[in-house]
Amino acid sequence: MSKKKIHILILAVIMWLSMGHIGEAATIKIFIDGKQQYFDQQPMIENDRVLVPLRGIFESLNATVNYEDATKEIYATKAGNSVWLKTGSKQAKVNGQTVILDSPAKIKNGRTFVPLRFIGESLGCKVEWDGINREVRIKSNSEPIKKEEPDHRIIEIGDPVELEIPDASIVIESDEGKVEKGPDGTIIVK
């Protein structure tokens, strides 16, 4: 074989391999607890968020899901966690608390797609994105999400306050009123 034919053959192989790689890059793979998931429609990316078919992801996470076609509302529960979404809306609810989504649930090709990270985390799972391999890895968890208690408390001027804070620093901000230290070491906000 001549050198020219070998070069053409090598170039053709390189082009063929690169086209295959481009095709693979378009596919997003979803893994739950190490097992690859397959859905009737491919996941997609919108607003930097991976959207997946509604029923497929909820069933894969062993969640109970109801979809009300008339109102386009989605209800799901798993291990004490509840999720509510409405297609086209950026507002959702997790355990009764309103949250704002980066990308709303949407309908495409007759299927409802939901934001994967939001769904996974709302149902108590850990979600990781591998952008190089275009893979989402989900570690499921069966425990309800614990509501975090705030590390501060807002009080109104004139409200009596009793604090027990051993070995801690205190920051007091007051736009109105006056902050004083009482004779017994208490803090008084007037």
PDB file of C-alpha atoms in Angstrom:
ATOM      1  CA  MET A   1       0.000   0.000   0.000  1.00  0.00           C
ATOM      2  CA  SER A   2       1.329   3.437  -0.840  1.00  0.00           C
ATOM      3  CA  LYS A   3       2.018   6.117   1.757  1.00  0.00           C
ATOM      4  CA  LYS A   4      -0.740   8.285   0.306  1.00  0.00           C
ATOM      5  CA  LYS A   5      -3.343   5.514   0.773  1.00  0.00           C
ATOM      6  CA  ILE A   6      -2.140   4.874   4.340  1.00  0.00           C
ATOM      7  CA  HIS A   7      -2.473   8.589   5.159  1.00  0.00           C
ATOM      8  CA  ILE A   8      -5.977   8.674   3.677  1.00  0.00           C
ATOM      9  CA  LEU A   9      -6.928   5.533   5.611  1.00  0.00           C
ATOM     10  CA  ILE A  10      -5.579   6.955   8.889  1.00  0.00           C
ATOM     11  CA  LEU A  11      -7.391  10.247   8.265  1.00  0.00           C
ATOM     12  CA  ALA A  12     -10.643   8.370   7.535  1.00  0.00           C
ATOM     13  CA  VAL A  13     -10.303   6.322  10.747  1.00  0.00           C
ATOM     14  CA  ILE A  14      -9.634   9.463  12.797  1.00  0.00           C
ATOM     15  CA  MET A  15     -12.667  11.209  11.306  1.00  0.00           C
ATOM     16  CA  TRP A  16     -14.861   8.169  11.921  1.00  0.00           C
ATOM     17  CA  LEU A  17     -13.722   7.885  15.547  1.00  0.00           C
ATOM     18  CA  SER A  18     -14.243  11.586  16.201  1.00  0.00           C
ATOM     19  CA  MET A  19     -17.780  11.451  14.780  1.00  0.00           C
ATOM     20  CA  GLY A  20     -18.590   8.569  17.110  1.00  0.00           C
ATOM     21  CA  HIS A  21     -17.278  10.555  20.069  1.00  0.00           C
ATOM     22  CA  ILE A  22     -19.433  13.540  19.138  1.00  0.00           C
ATOM     23  CA  GLY A  23     -22.495  11.299  19.033  1.00  0.00           C
ATOM     24  CA  GLU A  24     -21.673   9.913  22.470  1.00  0.00           C
ATOM     25  CA  ALA A  25     -21.223  13.390  23.922  1.00  0.00           C
ATOM     26  CA  ALA A  26     -24.862  14.208  23.106  1.00  0.00           C
ATOM     27  CA  THR A  27     -26.078  11.373  25.351  1.00  0.00           C
ATOM     28  CA  ILE A  28     -26.564  12.034  29.037  1.00  0.00           C
ATOM     29  CA  LYS A  29     -26.242   8.963  31.239  1.00  0.00           C
ATOM     30  CA  ILE A  30     -28.078   8.666  34.542  1.00  0.00           C
ATOM     31  CA  PHE A  31     -26.868   6.308  37.292  1.00  0.00           C
ATOM     32  CA  ILE A  32     -28.781   5.588  40.490  1.00  0.00           C
ATOM     33  CA  ASP A  33     -26.761   3.743  43.124  1.00  0.00           C
ATOM     34  CA  GLY A  34     -24.310   2.705  40.395  1.00  0.00           C
ATOM     35  CA  LYS A  35     -26.934   1.263  38.039  1.00  0.00           C
ATOM     36  CA  GLN A  36     -27.456   2.993  34.689  1.00  0.00           C
ATOM     37  CA  GLN A  37     -31.038   4.109  34.076  1.00  0.00           C
ATOM     38  CA  TYR A  38     -32.796   4.021  30.717  1.00  0.00           C
ATOM     39  CA  PHE A  39     -35.834   6.116  29.906  1.00  0.00           C
ATOM     40  CA  ASP A  40     -38.244   6.079  26.969  1.00  0.00           C
ATOM     41  CA  GLN A  41     -36.938   9.551  26.004  1.00  0.00           C
ATOM     42  CA  GLN A  42     -33.397  10.874  26.362  1.00  0.00           C
ATOM     43  CA  PRO A  43     -32.584  13.347  29.146  1.00  0.00           C
ATOM     44  CA  MET A  44     -31.867  16.886  27.931  1.00  0.00           C
ATOM     45  CA  ILE A  45     -30.101  19.980  29.191  1.00  0.00           C
ATOM     46  CA  GLU A  46     -31.935  23.278  29.490  1.00  0.00           C
ATOM     47  CA  ASN A  47     -30.666  26.357  31.374  1.00  0.00           C
ATOM     48  CA  ASP A  48     -27.678  24.259  32.527  1.00  0.00           C
ATOM     49  CA  ARG A  49     -30.056  21.778  34.174  1.00  0.00           C
ATOM     50  CA  VAL A  50     -30.588  18.133  33.248  1.00  0.00           C
ATOM     51  CA  LEU A  51     -34.256  17.373  32.623  1.00  0.00           C
ATOM     52  CA  VAL A  52     -35.498  13.774  32.626  1.00  0.00           C
ATOM     53  CA  PRO A  53     -38.840  12.088  31.913  1.00  0.00           C
ATOM     54  CA  LEU A  54     -41.096  12.483  34.946  1.00  0.00           C
ATOM     55  CA  ARG A  55     -42.398   8.969  35.479  1.00  0.00           C
ATOM     56  CA  GLY A  56     -39.062   7.315  34.698  1.00  0.00           C
ATOM     57  CA  ILE A  57     -37.060   9.213  37.304  1.00  0.00           C
ATOM     58  CA  PHE A  58     -39.691   8.968  40.044  1.00  0.00           C
ATOM     59  CA  GLU A  59     -40.095   5.227  39.523  1.00  0.00           C
ATOM     60  CA  SER A  60     -36.308   4.754  39.393  1.00  0.00           C
ATOM     61  CA  LEU A  61     -36.059   6.506  42.782  1.00  0.00           C
ATOM     62  CA  ASN A  62     -38.873   4.324  44.182  1.00  0.00           C
ATOM     63  CA  ALA A  63     -41.097   7.343  44.730  1.00  0.00           C
ATOM     64  CA  THR A  64     -44.865   7.424  44.425  1.00  0.00           C
ATOM     65  CA  VAL A  65     -45.908   9.875  41.726  1.00  0.00           C
ATOM     66  CA  ASN A  66     -49.242  11.299  40.575  1.00  0.00           C
ATOM     67  CA  TYR A  67     -49.684  13.543  37.566  1.00  0.00           C
ATOM     68  CA  GLU A  68     -52.869  15.547  37.156  1.00  0.00           C
ATOM     69  CA  ASP A  69     -53.236  16.105  33.422  1.00  0.00           C
ATOM     70  CA  ALA A  70     -56.017  18.687  33.790  1.00  0.00           C
ATOM     71  CA  THR A  71     -53.906  21.002  35.975  1.00  0.00           C
ATOM     72  CA  LYS A  72     -50.433  19.797  34.830  1.00  0.00           C
ATOM     73  CA  GLU A  73     -49.489  19.305  38.488  1.00  0.00           C
ATOM     74  CA  ILE A  74     -47.045  16.680  39.728  1.00  0.00           C
ATOM     75  CA  TYR A  75     -47.179  15.196  43.233  1.00  0.00           C
ATOM     76  CA  ALA A  76     -44.538  12.802  44.523  1.00  0.00           C
ATOM     77  CA  THR A  77     -43.665  11.238  47.867  1.00  0.00           C
ATOM     78  CA  LYS A  78     -40.840   9.095  49.168  1.00  0.00           C
ATOM     79  CA  ALA A  79     -39.811   8.225  52.727  1.00  0.00           C
ATOM     80  CA  GLY A  80     -41.575  11.160  54.361  1.00  0.00           C
ATOM     81  CA  ASN A  81     -40.612  13.718  51.686  1.00  0.00           C
ATOM     82  CA  SER A  82     -43.192  15.343  49.428  1.00  0.00           C
ATOM     83  CA  VAL A  83     -42.666  17.264  46.192  1.00  0.00           C
ATOM     84  CA  TRP A  84     -45.129  19.375  44.194  1.00  0.00           C
ATOM     85  CA  LEU A  85     -44.432  20.877  40.753  1.00  0.00           C
ATOM     86  CA  LYS A  86     -46.486  22.368  37.959  1.00  0.00           C
ATOM     87  CA  THR A  87     -45.310  22.245  34.352  1.00  0.00           C
ATOM     88  CA  GLY A  88     -44.170  25.635  33.123  1.00  0.00           C
ATOM     89  CA  SER A  89     -43.871  27.052  36.647  1.00  0.00           C
ATOM     90  CA  LYS A  90     -40.590  27.899  38.354  1.00  0.00           C
ATOM     91  CA  GLN A  91     -42.310  27.527  41.723  1.00  0.00           C
ATOM     92  CA  ALA A  92     -42.306  24.153  43.446  1.00  0.00           C
ATOM     93  CA  LYS A  93     -42.872  22.871  46.963  1.00  0.00           C
ATOM     94  CA  VAL A  94     -40.766  20.479  49.007  1.00  0.00           C
ATOM     95  CA  ASN A  95     -42.350  19.287  52.237  1.00  0.00           C
ATOM     96  CA  GLY A  96     -44.728  22.261  52.046  1.00  0.00           C
ATOM     97  CA  GLN A  97     -41.953  24.861  51.631  1.00  0.00           C
ATOM     98  CA  THR A  98     -41.935  26.918  48.417  1.00  0.00           C
ATOM     99  CA  VAL A  99     -38.748  26.816  46.340  1.00  0.00           C
ATOM    100  CA  ILE A 100     -37.829  28.527  43.076  1.00  0.00           C
ATOM    101  CA  LEU A 101     -36.475  26.354  40.257  1.00  0.00           C
ATOM    102  CA  ASP A 102     -33.768  27.339  37.775  1.00  0.00           C
ATOM    103  CA  SER A 103     -35.620  25.402  35.108  1.00  0.00           C
ATOM    104  CA  PRO A 104     -39.308  24.482  35.358  1.00  0.00           C
ATOM    105  CA  ALA A 105     -40.877  21.149  34.493  1.00  0.00           C
ATOM    106  CA  LYS A 106     -41.911  21.113  30.830  1.00  0.00           C
ATOM    107  CA  ILE A 107     -43.718  19.013  28.264  1.00  0.00           C
ATOM    108  CA  LYS A 108     -41.816  17.814  25.182  1.00  0.00           C
ATOM    109  CA  ASN A 109     -42.945  15.187  22.662  1.00  0.00           C
ATOM    110  CA  GLY A 110     -45.956  14.409  24.834  1.00  0.00           C
ATOM    111  CA  ARG A 111     -43.795  13.664  27.906  1.00  0.00           C
ATOM    112  CA  THR A 112     -43.314  15.703  31.049  1.00  0.00           C
ATOM    113  CA  PHE A 113     -39.666  16.439  31.878  1.00  0.00           C
ATOM    114  CA  VAL A 114     -38.526  17.479  35.339  1.00  0.00           C
ATOM    115  CA  PRO A 115     -35.237  18.963  36.665  1.00  0.00           C
ATOM    116  CA  LEU A 116     -33.230  15.961  37.859  1.00  0.00           C
ATOM    117  CA  ARG A 117     -31.095  17.573  40.585  1.00  0.00           C
ATOM    118  CA  PHE A 118     -34.113  19.221  42.181  1.00  0.00           C
ATOM    119  CA  ILE A 119     -36.120  15.980  42.143  1.00  0.00           C
ATOM    120  CA  GLY A 120     -33.254  13.865  43.460  1.00  0.00           C
ATOM    121  CA  GLU A 121     -32.269  16.234  46.264  1.00  0.00           C
ATOM    122  CA  SER A 122     -35.911  16.901  47.199  1.00  0.00           C
ATOM    123  CA  LEU A 123     -36.381  13.171  47.712  1.00  0.00           C
ATOM    124  CA  GLY A 124     -33.324  12.944  49.965  1.00  0.00           C
ATOM    125  CA  CYS A 125     -30.744  11.818  47.384  1.00  0.00           C
ATOM    126  CA  LYS A 126     -27.228  13.069  46.706  1.00  0.00           C
ATOM    127  CA  VAL A 127     -26.809  14.188  43.079  1.00  0.00           C
ATOM    128  CA  GLU A 128     -23.485  14.709  41.259  1.00  0.00           C
ATOM    129  CA  TRP A 129     -22.858  15.909  37.687  1.00  0.00           C
ATOM    130  CA  ASP A 130     -19.816  14.696  35.737  1.00  0.00           C
ATOM    131  CA  GLY A 131     -19.599  17.205  32.882  1.00  0.00           C
ATOM    132  CA  ILE A 132     -16.665  15.493  31.177  1.00  0.00           C
ATOM    133  CA  ASN A 133     -18.528  12.194  30.765  1.00  0.00           C
ATOM    134  CA  ARG A 134     -21.996  13.815  30.745  1.00  0.00           C
ATOM    135  CA  GLU A 135     -23.168  11.584  33.566  1.00  0.00           C
ATOM    136  CA  VAL A 136     -25.409  12.185  36.549  1.00  0.00           C
ATOM    137  CA  ARG A 137     -24.749   9.987  39.572  1.00  0.00           C
ATOM    138  CA  ILE A 138     -27.446   9.718  42.208  1.00  0.00           C
ATOM    139  CA  LYS A 139     -26.967   8.140  45.621  1.00  0.00           C
ATOM    140  CA  SER A 140     -30.398   7.323  46.979  1.00  0.00           C
ATOM    141  CA  ASN A 141     -31.285   7.657  50.613  1.00  0.00           C
ATOM    142  CA  SER A 142     -34.450   6.623  52.374  1.00  0.00           C
ATOM    143  CA  GLU A 143     -34.384   9.154  55.205  1.00  0.00           C
ATOM    144  CA  PRO A 144     -36.560  12.272  55.188  1.00  0.00           C
ATOM    145  CA  ILE A 145     -34.823  15.583  54.648  1.00  0.00           C
ATOM    146  CA  LYS A 146     -34.249  17.306  57.960  1.00  0.00           C
ATOM    147  CA  LYS A 147     -35.297  20.923  58.109  1.00  0.00           C
ATOM    148  CA  GLU A 148     -32.304  23.016  59.105  1.00  0.00           C
ATOM    149  CA  GLU A 149     -32.839  25.297  62.033  1.00  0.00           C
ATOM    150  CA  PRO A 150     -31.547  28.819  61.470  1.00  0.00           C
ATOM    151  CA  ASP A 151     -28.428  29.844  63.379  1.00  0.00           C
ATOM    152  CA  HIS A 152     -30.037  33.170  64.251  1.00  0.00           C
ATOM    153  CA  ARG A 153     -33.306  34.542  65.515  1.00  0.00           C
ATOM    154  CA  ILE A 154     -34.974  37.796  64.583  1.00  0.00           C
ATOM    155  CA  ILE A 155     -36.680  39.593  67.439  1.00  0.00           C
ATOM    156  CA  GLU A 156     -38.825  42.658  67.443  1.00  0.00           C
ATOM    157  CA  ILE A 157     -37.966  45.733  69.482  1.00  0.00           C
ATOM    158  CA  GLY A 158     -39.478  45.375  72.921  1.00  0.00           C
ATOM    159  CA  ASP A 159     -39.799  41.566  72.762  1.00  0.00           C
ATOM    160  CA  PRO A 160     -38.405  39.894  75.864  1.00  0.00           C
ATOM    161  CA  VAL A 161     -35.466  37.678  74.974  1.00  0.00           C
ATOM    162  CA  GLU A 162     -33.803  35.031  77.065  1.00  0.00           C
ATOM    163  CA  LEU A 163     -30.541  33.679  75.696  1.00  0.00           C
ATOM    164  CA  GLU A 164     -28.372  30.880  76.944  1.00  0.00           C
ATOM    165  CA  ILE A 165     -25.117  31.031  74.990  1.00  0.00           C
ATOM    166  CA  PRO A 166     -22.094  29.496  76.680  1.00  0.00           C
ATOM    167  CA  ASP A 167     -18.732  30.294  75.086  1.00  0.00           C
ATOM    168  CA  ALA A 168     -20.220  32.006  72.029  1.00  0.00           C
ATOM    169  CA  SER A 169     -19.909  35.407  70.492  1.00  0.00           C
ATOM    170  CA  ILE A 170     -22.982  37.530  69.996  1.00  0.00           C
ATOM    171  CA  VAL A 171     -23.591  39.973  67.185  1.00  0.00           C
ATOM    172  CA  ILE A 172     -26.423  42.415  67.679  1.00  0.00           C
ATOM    173  CA  GLU A 173     -27.666  44.543  64.842  1.00  0.00           C
ATOM    174  CA  SER A 174     -30.276  47.209  65.355  1.00  0.00           C
ATOM    175  CA  ASP A 175     -31.639  49.544  62.705  1.00  0.00           C
ATOM    176  CA  GLU A 176     -33.976  51.026  65.235  1.00  0.00           C
ATOM    177  CA  GLY A 177     -33.810  51.140  68.968  1.00  0.00           C
ATOM    178  CA  LYS A 178     -30.962  50.911  71.384  1.00  0.00           C
ATOM    179  CA  VAL A 179     -28.925  47.929  72.569  1.00  0.00           C
ATOM    180  CA  GLU A 180     -27.712  48.046  76.176  1.00  0.00           C
ATOM    181  CA  LYS A 181     -26.132  45.699  78.649  1.00  0.00           C
ATOM    182  CA  GLY A 182     -28.289  45.345  81.749  1.00  0.00           C
ATOM    183  CA  PRO A 183     -26.939  45.466  85.329  1.00  0.00           C
ATOM    184  CA  ASP A 184     -27.049  41.671  85.606  1.00  0.00           C
ATOM    185  CA  GLY A 185     -25.209  41.131  82.289  1.00  0.00           C
ATOM    186  CA  THR A 186     -28.336  40.663  80.200  1.00  0.00           C
ATOM    187  CA  ILE A 187     -28.730  42.333  76.828  1.00  0.00           C
ATOM    188  CA  ILE A 188     -31.620  44.762  76.525  1.00  0.00           C
ATOM    189  CA  VAL A 189     -32.969  45.906  73.165  1.00  0.00           C
ATOM    190  CA  LYS A 190     -35.121  49.017  73.477  1.00  0.00           C
TER     191      LYS A 190
END
